[in-house]
Short mmCIF file of C-alpha atoms in Angstrom, two decimals:
data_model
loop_
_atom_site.label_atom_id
_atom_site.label_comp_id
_atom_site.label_asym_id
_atom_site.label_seq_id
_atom_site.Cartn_x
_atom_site.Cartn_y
_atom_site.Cartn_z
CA UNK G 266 72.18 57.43 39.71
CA UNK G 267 69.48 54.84 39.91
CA UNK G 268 69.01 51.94 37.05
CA UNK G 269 66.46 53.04 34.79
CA UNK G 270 62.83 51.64 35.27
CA UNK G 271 60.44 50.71 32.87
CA UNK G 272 56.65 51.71 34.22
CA UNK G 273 54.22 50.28 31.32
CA UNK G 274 49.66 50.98 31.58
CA UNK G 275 49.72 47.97 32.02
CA UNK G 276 51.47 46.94 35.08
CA UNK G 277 49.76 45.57 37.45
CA UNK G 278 48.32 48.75 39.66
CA UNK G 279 49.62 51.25 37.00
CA UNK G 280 47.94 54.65 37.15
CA UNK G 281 45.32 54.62 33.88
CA UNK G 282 46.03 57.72 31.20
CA UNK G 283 42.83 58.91 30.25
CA UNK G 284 41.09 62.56 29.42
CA UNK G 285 40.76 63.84 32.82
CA UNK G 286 42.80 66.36 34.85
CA UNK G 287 44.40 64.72 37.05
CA UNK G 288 45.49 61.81 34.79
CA UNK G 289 49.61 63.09 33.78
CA UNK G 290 49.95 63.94 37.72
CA UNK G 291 48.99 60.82 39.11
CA UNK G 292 50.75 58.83 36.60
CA UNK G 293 54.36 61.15 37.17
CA UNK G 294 53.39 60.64 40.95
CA UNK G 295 53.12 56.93 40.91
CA UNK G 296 56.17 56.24 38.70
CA UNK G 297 58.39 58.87 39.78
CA UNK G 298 57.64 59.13 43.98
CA UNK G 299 55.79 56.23 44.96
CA UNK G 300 56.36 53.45 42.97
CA UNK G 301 52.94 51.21 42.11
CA UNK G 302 52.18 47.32 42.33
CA UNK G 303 55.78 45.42 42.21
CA UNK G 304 57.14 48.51 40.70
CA UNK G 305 59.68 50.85 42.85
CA UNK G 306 59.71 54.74 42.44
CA UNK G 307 62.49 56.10 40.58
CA UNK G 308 63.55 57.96 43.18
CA UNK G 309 62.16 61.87 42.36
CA UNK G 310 60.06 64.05 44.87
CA UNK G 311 56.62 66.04 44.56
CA UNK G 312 57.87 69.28 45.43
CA UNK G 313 54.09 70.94 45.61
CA UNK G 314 50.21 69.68 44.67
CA UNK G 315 47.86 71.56 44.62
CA UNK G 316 43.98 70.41 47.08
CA UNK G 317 42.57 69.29 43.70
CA UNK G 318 45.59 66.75 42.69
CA UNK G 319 45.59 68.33 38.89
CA UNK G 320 48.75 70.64 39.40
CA UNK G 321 52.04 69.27 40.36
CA UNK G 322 55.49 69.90 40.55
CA UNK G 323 57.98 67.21 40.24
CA UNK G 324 61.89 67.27 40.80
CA UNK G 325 64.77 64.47 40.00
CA UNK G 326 67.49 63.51 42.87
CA UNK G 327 69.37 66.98 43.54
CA UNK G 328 72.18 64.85 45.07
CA UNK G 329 72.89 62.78 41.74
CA UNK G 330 71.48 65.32 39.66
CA UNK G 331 70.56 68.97 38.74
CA UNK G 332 66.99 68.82 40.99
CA UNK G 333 65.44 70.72 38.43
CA UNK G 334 61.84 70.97 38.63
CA UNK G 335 59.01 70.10 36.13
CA UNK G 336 55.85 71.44 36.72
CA UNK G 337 52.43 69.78 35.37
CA UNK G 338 49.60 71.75 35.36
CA UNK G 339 46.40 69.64 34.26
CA UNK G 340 44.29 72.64 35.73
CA UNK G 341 44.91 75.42 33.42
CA UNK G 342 43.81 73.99 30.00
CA UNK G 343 40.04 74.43 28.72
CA UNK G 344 40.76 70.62 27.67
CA UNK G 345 40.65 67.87 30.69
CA UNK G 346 43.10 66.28 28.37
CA UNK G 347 45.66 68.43 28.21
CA UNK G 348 48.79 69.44 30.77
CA UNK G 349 50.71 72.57 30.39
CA UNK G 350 54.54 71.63 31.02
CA UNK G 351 57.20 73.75 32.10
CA UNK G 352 60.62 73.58 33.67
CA UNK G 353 61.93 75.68 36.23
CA UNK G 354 65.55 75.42 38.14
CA UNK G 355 63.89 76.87 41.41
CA UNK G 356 60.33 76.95 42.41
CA UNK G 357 58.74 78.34 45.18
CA UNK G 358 55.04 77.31 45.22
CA UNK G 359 53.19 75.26 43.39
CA UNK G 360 52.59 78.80 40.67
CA UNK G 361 56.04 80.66 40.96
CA UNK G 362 59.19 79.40 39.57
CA UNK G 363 61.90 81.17 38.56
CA UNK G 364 64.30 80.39 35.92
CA UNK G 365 61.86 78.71 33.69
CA UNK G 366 63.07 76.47 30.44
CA UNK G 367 60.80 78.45 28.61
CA UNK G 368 58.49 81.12 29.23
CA UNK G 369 55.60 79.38 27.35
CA UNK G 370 54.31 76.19 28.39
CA UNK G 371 54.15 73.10 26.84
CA UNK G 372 51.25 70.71 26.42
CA UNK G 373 51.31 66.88 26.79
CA UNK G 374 48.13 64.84 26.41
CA UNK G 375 46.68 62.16 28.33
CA UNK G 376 43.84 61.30 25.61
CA UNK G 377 42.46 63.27 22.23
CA UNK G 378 39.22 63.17 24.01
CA UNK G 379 37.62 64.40 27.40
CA UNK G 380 36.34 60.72 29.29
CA UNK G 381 37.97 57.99 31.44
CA UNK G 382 38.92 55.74 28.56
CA UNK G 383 42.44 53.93 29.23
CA UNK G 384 44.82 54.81 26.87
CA UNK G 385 48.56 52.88 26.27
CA UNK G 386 51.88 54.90 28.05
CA UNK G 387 55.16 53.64 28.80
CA UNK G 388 57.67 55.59 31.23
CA UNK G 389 61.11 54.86 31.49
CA UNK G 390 62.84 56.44 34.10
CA UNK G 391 66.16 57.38 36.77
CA UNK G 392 66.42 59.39 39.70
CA UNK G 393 67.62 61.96 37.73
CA UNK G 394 65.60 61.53 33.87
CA UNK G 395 62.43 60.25 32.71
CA UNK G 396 60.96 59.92 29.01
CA UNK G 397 57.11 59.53 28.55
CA UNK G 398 55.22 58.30 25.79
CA UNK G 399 51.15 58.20 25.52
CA UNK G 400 49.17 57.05 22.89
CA UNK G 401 46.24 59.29 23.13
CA UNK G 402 44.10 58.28 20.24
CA UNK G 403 43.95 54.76 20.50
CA UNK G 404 42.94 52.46 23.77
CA UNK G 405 44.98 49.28 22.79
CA UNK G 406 48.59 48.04 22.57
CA UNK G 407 50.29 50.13 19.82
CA UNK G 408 50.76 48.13 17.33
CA UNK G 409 51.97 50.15 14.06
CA UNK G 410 53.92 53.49 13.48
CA UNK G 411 50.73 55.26 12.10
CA UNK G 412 49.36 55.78 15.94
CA UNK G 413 50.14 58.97 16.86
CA UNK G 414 52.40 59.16 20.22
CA UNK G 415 52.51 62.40 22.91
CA UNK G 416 56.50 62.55 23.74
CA UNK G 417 57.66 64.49 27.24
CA UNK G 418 61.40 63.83 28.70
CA UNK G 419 62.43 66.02 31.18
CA UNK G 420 65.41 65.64 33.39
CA UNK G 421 69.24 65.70 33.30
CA UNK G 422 70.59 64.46 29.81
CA UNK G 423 73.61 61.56 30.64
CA UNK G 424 76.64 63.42 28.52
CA UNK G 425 78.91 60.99 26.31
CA UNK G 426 82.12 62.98 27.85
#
């Protein structure tokens, strides 16, 4: 298990959250695989991607960890805003998993609105666990507890036994 990492918007280099498709997958990419600017990756791989970069699946360290996998698909949605999320403890292409978390999706939002307008994230993350917060209705640093906040954590939860 890897020291958690703190990936902010706005790191230097940081992927931008915004209402397109692809927005969720790059960010999870950068943070979790490839690390951006001065910022290491928190050690995860991108199991499968589709030609268009807007469908993903993700999965933690299997040697420190379960190496369960999360699939984003930014795709799917009628809104450019909007990722479907589901787990899966085996996957097999980029649309067939099996053992899903649940058998309907999830959404998590990049934005409230369709557009390229920045919006404020923060992901903390391990090989093994990562929490994600985006603040898709406003375009500055959150600054009270009235801003609505998109929540996803996915990953192996650290038992107190």
């Amino acid at each position: 298990m890897t020291a958690p990492i703190v990936y902010r918007w706005d790191d230097a280099n940081a992927p931008v959250a915004a209402g397109v498709r692809t927005s969720l997958c790059a960010i999870l990419h950068a943070c979790l695989v490839t690390g951006y600017g001065a910022k290491p990756a928190a050690g995860w791989t991108r199991e499968y991607v589709n030609a268009t970069f807007d469908k993903a699946a993700f999965r933690g360290n299997p040697a420190t960890g379960t190496g369960f996998y999360l699939k984003i698909d930014g795709a799917t949605p009628i809104n450019a805003f909007d990722n479907l999320v589901q787990g899966f403890e085996v996957m097999t292409s980029i649309d067939d998993g099996l053992m899903p978390f649940s058998v309907t999706p999830l959404y998590c939002r990049t934005s409230n609105v369709v557009g390229t307008t920045a919006r404020p994230w923060v992901l903390v993350a391990d090989d093994r666990a990562f929490y994600f917060l985006c603040w898709s209705g406003i375009t500055t640093i959150p600054g009270d507890t009235s801003n609505a906040v998109q929540c996803l954590f996915f990953g192996d939860i650290v038992s107190r036994f």
